[in-house]
Tab-separated table of C-alpha atoms in Angstrom:
chain	number	residue	atom	x	y	z
A	77	MET	CA	-28.414	-131.660	-33.446
A	78	CYS	CA	-29.588	-128.401	-35.001
A	79	ARG	CA	-30.951	-128.043	-38.505
A	80	TRP	CA	-30.548	-125.179	-40.928
A	81	LEU	CA	-31.038	-124.122	-44.513
A	82	ALA	CA	-29.557	-121.339	-46.606
A	83	TYR	CA	-30.876	-119.938	-49.872
A	84	SER	CA	-29.430	-117.724	-52.592
A	85	GLY	CA	-30.994	-116.895	-55.924
A	86	GLU	CA	-34.047	-115.331	-57.463
A	87	PRO	CA	-36.532	-113.919	-54.941
A	88	LEU	CA	-38.956	-116.372	-53.402
A	89	PHE	CA	-41.098	-116.495	-50.290
A	90	ILE	CA	-39.430	-117.882	-47.188
A	91	GLU	CA	-42.361	-120.259	-46.688
A	92	ASP	CA	-41.466	-122.024	-49.949
A	93	LEU	CA	-38.539	-123.641	-48.125
A	94	VAL	CA	-39.206	-123.223	-44.410
A	95	THR	CA	-42.816	-124.405	-44.056
A	96	GLN	CA	-44.147	-125.823	-47.354
A	97	PRO	CA	-41.928	-128.747	-48.531
A	98	THR	CA	-42.787	-132.311	-47.521
A	99	HIS	CA	-39.896	-132.363	-45.035
A	100	SER	CA	-39.603	-128.621	-44.440
A	101	LEU	CA	-37.418	-127.066	-41.777
A	102	VAL	CA	-40.414	-126.611	-39.480
A	103	LYS	CA	-41.381	-130.260	-39.969
A	104	GLN	CA	-37.795	-131.237	-39.190
A	105	SER	CA	-38.121	-129.425	-35.882
A	106	LEU	CA	-40.502	-132.236	-34.900
A	107	ASP	CA	-38.935	-135.087	-36.863
A	108	THR	CA	-35.188	-135.049	-37.460
A	109	ARG	CA	-33.920	-138.125	-39.297
A	110	MET	CA	-30.181	-137.612	-39.672
A	111	ASN	CA	-27.118	-137.179	-37.429
A	112	PHE	CA	-26.479	-138.029	-33.835
A	113	SER	CA	-25.727	-136.076	-30.694
A	114	PRO	CA	-22.165	-136.107	-29.270
A	115	ALA	CA	-23.338	-138.840	-26.883
A	116	GLY	CA	-24.469	-140.994	-29.804
A	117	ASN	CA	-28.204	-140.509	-29.354
A	118	LEU	CA	-30.455	-139.604	-32.255
A	119	TRP	CA	-32.338	-136.372	-31.551
A	120	HIS	CA	-35.714	-136.345	-33.240
A	121	THR	CA	-36.738	-132.826	-32.219
A	122	ASN	CA	-35.195	-129.378	-32.475
A	123	GLY	CA	-37.335	-127.365	-30.096
A	124	ASP	CA	-34.890	-124.974	-28.427
A	125	GLY	CA	-35.614	-121.941	-30.573
A	126	PHE	CA	-35.440	-120.836	-34.195
A	127	GLY	CA	-34.413	-117.906	-36.329
A	128	ILE	CA	-34.517	-116.490	-39.843
A	129	GLY	CA	-32.312	-113.785	-41.323
A	130	TRP	CA	-33.097	-112.321	-44.739
A	131	TYR	CA	-31.915	-109.674	-47.183
A	132	SER	CA	-34.121	-107.028	-48.762
A	133	ILE	CA	-33.427	-103.472	-49.932
A	134	LYS	CA	-31.052	-102.533	-47.128
A	135	GLU	CA	-27.506	-103.855	-46.940
A	136	GLU	CA	-28.049	-105.062	-43.379
A	137	PRO	CA	-30.284	-108.140	-43.134
A	138	GLY	CA	-33.486	-108.441	-41.148
A	139	LEU	CA	-33.568	-110.887	-38.258
A	140	PHE	CA	-36.363	-112.682	-36.405
A	141	LYS	CA	-35.544	-115.106	-33.582
A	142	ASP	CA	-37.365	-116.695	-30.685
A	143	GLU	CA	-36.623	-119.334	-28.067
A	144	ARG	CA	-39.962	-121.070	-28.627
A	145	PRO	CA	-40.199	-124.202	-30.820
A	146	ALA	CA	-40.610	-123.445	-34.507
A	147	TRP	CA	-43.611	-125.774	-34.776
A	148	ASN	CA	-45.522	-123.715	-32.222
A	149	ASP	CA	-45.010	-120.160	-33.442
A	150	GLU	CA	-47.711	-118.600	-35.611
A	151	ASN	CA	-45.583	-115.498	-36.199
A	152	LEU	CA	-42.980	-117.598	-38.006
A	153	HIS	CA	-45.644	-118.843	-40.423
A	154	GLU	CA	-47.033	-115.331	-40.942
A	155	ILE	CA	-43.624	-113.775	-41.608
A	156	SER	CA	-42.536	-116.637	-43.861
A	157	SER	CA	-45.658	-116.270	-45.994
A	158	GLN	CA	-45.144	-112.518	-46.516
A	159	ILE	CA	-41.392	-112.014	-46.948
A	160	GLN	CA	-39.940	-112.504	-50.409
A	161	THR	CA	-36.158	-112.435	-50.532
A	162	ARG	CA	-33.168	-113.192	-52.731
A	163	ALA	CA	-31.145	-114.700	-49.883
A	164	PHE	CA	-31.887	-115.954	-46.395
A	165	LEU	CA	-30.715	-118.237	-43.604
A	166	ALA	CA	-33.025	-120.234	-41.321
A	167	HIS	CA	-32.185	-122.329	-38.269
A	168	ILE	CA	-33.894	-124.560	-35.713
A	169	ARG	CA	-31.958	-125.246	-32.529
A	170	ALA	CA	-31.296	-128.325	-30.414
A	171	ALA	CA	-29.132	-126.956	-27.624
A	172	THR	CA	-25.804	-128.665	-26.941
A	173	THR	CA	-24.249	-125.788	-25.005
A	174	ALA	CA	-25.773	-122.796	-23.251
A	175	GLU	CA	-29.300	-121.990	-22.163
A	176	VAL	CA	-32.486	-121.902	-24.207
A	177	GLN	CA	-32.897	-118.166	-24.744
A	178	ARG	CA	-33.321	-115.776	-27.644
A	179	THR	CA	-29.724	-114.521	-27.640
A	180	ASN	CA	-28.519	-118.087	-28.201
A	181	CYS	CA	-30.711	-118.664	-31.258
A	182	HIS	CA	-29.220	-118.571	-34.755
A	183	PRO	CA	-28.546	-116.911	-37.143
A	184	PHE	CA	-26.141	-114.390	-35.651
A	185	LYS	CA	-25.698	-111.031	-37.360
A	186	TYR	CA	-22.876	-108.540	-37.761
A	187	LYS	CA	-23.273	-105.646	-40.211
A	188	SER	CA	-24.159	-107.294	-43.561
A	189	TRP	CA	-23.186	-110.794	-42.405
A	190	LEU	CA	-25.295	-113.703	-41.176
A	191	PHE	CA	-23.887	-116.893	-39.638
A	192	GLN	CA	-25.418	-120.151	-38.411
A	193	HIS	CA	-23.992	-123.442	-37.202
A	194	ASN	CA	-24.858	-127.092	-36.648
A	195	GLY	CA	-22.328	-128.958	-34.531
A	196	HIS	CA	-20.322	-128.357	-31.397
A	197	VAL	CA	-16.966	-127.658	-29.767
A	198	SER	CA	-16.228	-130.315	-27.147
A	199	ASP	CA	-15.585	-129.007	-23.626
A	200	PHE	CA	-16.489	-125.493	-24.697
A	201	SER	CA	-16.993	-124.447	-21.082
A	202	VAL	CA	-13.287	-125.166	-20.529
A	203	LEU	CA	-12.164	-123.330	-23.672
A	204	ARG	CA	-14.624	-120.444	-23.618
A	205	ARG	CA	-12.599	-117.900	-21.655
A	206	ASP	CA	-9.452	-118.314	-23.764
A	207	LEU	CA	-11.380	-118.168	-27.036
A	208	GLN	CA	-13.469	-115.159	-26.079
A	209	MET	CA	-10.383	-113.263	-24.935
A	210	GLU	CA	-9.176	-113.525	-28.547
A	211	ILE	CA	-12.217	-111.683	-29.915
A	212	ALA	CA	-11.248	-108.231	-31.183
A	213	PRO	CA	-12.120	-105.458	-28.697
A	214	GLU	CA	-14.382	-103.720	-31.215
A	215	LEU	CA	-16.286	-106.978	-31.758
A	216	TYR	CA	-16.562	-108.088	-28.149
A	217	PRO	CA	-19.686	-105.966	-27.430
A	218	GLU	CA	-21.441	-108.016	-30.148
A	219	LEU	CA	-21.268	-111.099	-27.897
A	220	LYS	CA	-24.843	-111.361	-26.642
A	221	GLY	CA	-25.241	-115.045	-25.711
A	222	ASN	CA	-23.049	-117.878	-24.451
A	223	THR	CA	-23.002	-120.462	-27.240
A	224	ASP	CA	-19.916	-121.905	-28.875
A	225	SER	CA	-21.444	-120.893	-32.240
A	226	GLU	CA	-21.521	-117.156	-31.547
A	227	THR	CA	-17.981	-117.236	-30.197
A	228	LEU	CA	-16.783	-119.023	-33.349
A	229	PHE	CA	-18.458	-116.397	-35.552
A	230	LEU	CA	-16.878	-113.484	-33.714
A	231	LEU	CA	-13.492	-115.206	-33.752
A	232	ALA	CA	-13.736	-115.713	-37.519
A	233	LEU	CA	-14.646	-112.025	-37.912
A	234	THR	CA	-11.628	-111.152	-35.776
A	235	TYR	CA	-9.441	-113.203	-38.108
A	236	GLY	CA	-10.612	-111.525	-41.309
A	237	LEU	CA	-13.802	-113.290	-42.360
A	238	GLU	CA	-15.210	-110.150	-43.981
A	239	ASP	CA	-12.289	-109.930	-46.427
A	240	ASN	CA	-11.639	-113.659	-46.880
A	241	PRO	CA	-14.303	-115.970	-45.432
A	242	LYS	CA	-12.356	-119.196	-45.953
A	243	GLU	CA	-9.175	-117.850	-44.383
A	244	GLY	CA	-11.064	-116.326	-41.454
A	245	LEU	CA	-12.707	-119.696	-40.738
A	246	LYS	CA	-9.398	-121.563	-41.074
A	247	ARG	CA	-7.716	-119.262	-38.569
A	248	MET	CA	-10.652	-119.698	-36.209
A	249	VAL	CA	-10.353	-123.498	-36.418
A	250	LYS	CA	-6.620	-123.310	-35.755
A	251	ARG	CA	-7.232	-121.209	-32.649
A	252	VAL	CA	-9.767	-123.721	-31.326
A	253	GLN	CA	-7.264	-126.532	-31.956
A	254	ILE	CA	-4.593	-124.695	-29.989
A	255	ALA	CA	-6.965	-124.085	-27.082
A	256	ALA	CA	-7.993	-127.763	-27.054
A	257	ARG	CA	-4.350	-128.877	-26.852
A	258	GLU	CA	-3.508	-126.348	-24.156
A	259	HIS	CA	-6.415	-127.521	-22.002
A	260	ASN	CA	-5.950	-131.214	-22.843
A	261	THR	CA	-9.548	-131.700	-23.998
A	262	SER	CA	-10.775	-134.373	-26.410
A	263	GLY	CA	-10.413	-131.963	-29.352
A	264	GLN	CA	-13.686	-132.935	-31.002
A	265	LEU	CA	-14.974	-130.239	-33.318
A	266	ASN	CA	-17.911	-130.269	-35.702
A	267	LEU	CA	-18.691	-127.365	-38.002
A	268	SER	CA	-21.528	-127.366	-40.479
A	269	CYS	CA	-21.882	-123.633	-41.034
A	270	ALA	CA	-23.598	-121.241	-43.417
A	271	LEU	CA	-22.720	-117.572	-43.792
A	272	CYS	CA	-23.839	-114.855	-46.150
A	273	ASP	CA	-22.963	-111.227	-46.874
A	274	GLY	CA	-26.080	-110.529	-48.938
A	275	ASN	CA	-24.306	-111.214	-52.217
A	276	ASN	CA	-22.536	-114.543	-51.873
A	277	LEU	CA	-23.420	-117.569	-49.783
A	278	TYR	CA	-20.720	-119.701	-48.165
A	279	THR	CA	-20.887	-122.989	-46.312
A	280	LEU	CA	-18.415	-125.106	-44.363
A	281	ARG	CA	-18.524	-128.826	-43.616
A	282	TYR	CA	-15.648	-129.881	-41.383
A	283	ALA	CA	-15.077	-132.103	-38.342
A	284	GLU	CA	-12.279	-133.499	-36.223
A	285	LYS	CA	-12.336	-136.846	-34.392
A	286	GLU	CA	-15.911	-137.614	-35.420
A	287	GLU	CA	-18.134	-137.778	-38.490
A	288	ALA	CA	-19.042	-134.406	-39.941
A	289	MET	CA	-22.614	-133.178	-39.678
A	290	SER	CA	-24.600	-133.772	-42.864
A	291	GLN	CA	-24.893	-131.103	-45.557
A	292	PHE	CA	-26.583	-131.175	-48.971
A	293	TYR	CA	-27.331	-128.722	-51.755
A	294	SER	CA	-29.652	-128.558	-54.727
A	295	SER	CA	-30.040	-126.310	-57.746
A	296	ASN	CA	-33.133	-128.190	-58.903
A	297	LEU	CA	-35.748	-126.035	-57.214
A	298	ARG	CA	-38.143	-126.727	-60.085
A	299	SER	CA	-38.581	-130.234	-58.705
A	300	ILE	CA	-38.366	-129.391	-55.002
A	301	LEU	CA	-40.863	-126.527	-54.928
A	302	ASP	CA	-44.491	-126.627	-55.939
A	303	LEU	CA	-44.839	-123.090	-57.251
A	304	GLN	CA	-46.653	-123.698	-60.500
A	305	ASN	CA	-50.029	-124.064	-58.805
A	306	ARG	CA	-49.553	-120.594	-57.333
A	307	GLY	CA	-48.640	-119.020	-60.629
A	308	ASP	CA	-45.121	-117.990	-59.628
A	309	ALA	CA	-42.193	-118.108	-61.985
A	310	LEU	CA	-39.952	-121.058	-61.234
A	311	PRO	CA	-36.593	-119.891	-59.895
A	312	ILE	CA	-33.445	-120.378	-61.939
A	313	LYS	CA	-29.840	-119.709	-60.924
A	314	SER	CA	-30.933	-120.496	-57.381
A	315	VAL	CA	-29.362	-122.807	-54.815
A	316	VAL	CA	-30.500	-124.116	-51.439
A	317	VAL	CA	-28.134	-125.747	-48.936
A	318	VAL	CA	-29.539	-127.796	-46.057
A	319	SER	CA	-28.536	-129.913	-43.100
A	320	GLU	CA	-31.210	-132.404	-44.092
A	321	PRO	CA	-33.044	-132.643	-47.453
A	322	LEU	CA	-36.469	-131.037	-47.707
A	323	THR	CA	-37.735	-133.949	-49.780
A	324	LYS	CA	-36.769	-137.594	-50.069
A	325	LEU	CA	-33.040	-138.085	-50.524
A	326	SER	CA	-32.622	-138.544	-54.272
A	327	GLU	CA	-30.794	-137.260	-57.309
A	328	LEU	CA	-32.249	-133.824	-56.485
A	329	TRP	CA	-29.726	-133.458	-53.673
A	330	GLU	CA	-25.925	-133.474	-53.820
A	331	GLU	CA	-24.011	-134.261	-50.652
A	332	VAL	CA	-21.316	-131.743	-49.773
A	333	PRO	CA	-18.058	-133.646	-49.104
A	334	GLU	CA	-16.460	-133.519	-45.682
A	335	ASN	CA	-13.673	-130.972	-45.211
A	336	SER	CA	-15.227	-128.666	-47.801
A	337	PHE	CA	-15.671	-124.929	-48.184
A	338	THR	CA	-18.413	-123.963	-50.632
A	339	THR	CA	-18.982	-120.654	-52.392
A	340	ILE	CA	-22.306	-119.958	-54.111
A	341	GLU	CA	-22.365	-116.976	-56.451
A	342	ASN	CA	-24.950	-116.211	-59.139
A	343	GLY	CA	-26.318	-119.736	-58.953
A	344	LYS	CA	-22.913	-121.364	-59.403
A	345	VAL	CA	-21.618	-123.768	-56.743
A	346	HIS	CA	-17.859	-123.984	-56.195
A	347	ILE	CA	-16.629	-126.591	-53.703
A	348	GLU	CA	-13.005	-126.677	-52.559
A	349	THR	CA	-11.007	-128.420	-49.860
A	350	PHE	CA	-11.151	-126.495	-46.619
A	351	ILE	CA	-7.919	-127.607	-44.916
A	352	GLU	CA	-5.244	-129.368	-46.931
A	353	GLU	CA	-3.795	-132.494	-45.363
A	354	GLY	CA	-0.250	-132.189	-44.062
């Protein structure tokens, strides 16, 4: 499955997380060690494109995406070594639905928002028309590709994500559940998502009828990053969330519980139940 990371905190170079750690996101694109495909097969590579979205002076984030493998793109290394940012999302893709093309690469952007996803909607080809017909008319022109992920993002925006991210995501999940019942599909759904408005970072870990995709976070960047040799100040009040740890799994990383919605603001991590049982 796909891999992603999301960062919020004091400004650092994108390369400090995307290319430099011992098990960086780019290295994971060649050697994934966690999670299985819907068919039960372990996917060791994520070579169906990549993307980074970052925040700078402007309210709207910058975005760089390509359908080439992350391990084979010199521009990704050049950009990552030059851009310093307070918040960014990065994603490497292993396609489960839709073609390998730039418009299907994550993150997806709308105004000040970025969104990325690891997981899938089962039988999306059956559900796609009904779900996309629910996208608000003013948002429909934003639909550039044909992934389940982009459709889910635009649905959540339709349902009020900008004002209340958790509620917008909950309404989106409910709509997918209804469509699955109406079309008598298996109803499997897996959502490990990160989204950011430039100020706060939010993540979701939720699944139905299968194990949720992995998700971890760490506030201990002093131990994860090797910045002292470069003379940089070590970041404080900073948090990174990942699909797969950037170093060996240890006390540096906290696993995000299943069925959780996480808000990260000013270096503080608040985890709450996403959907209450019953």
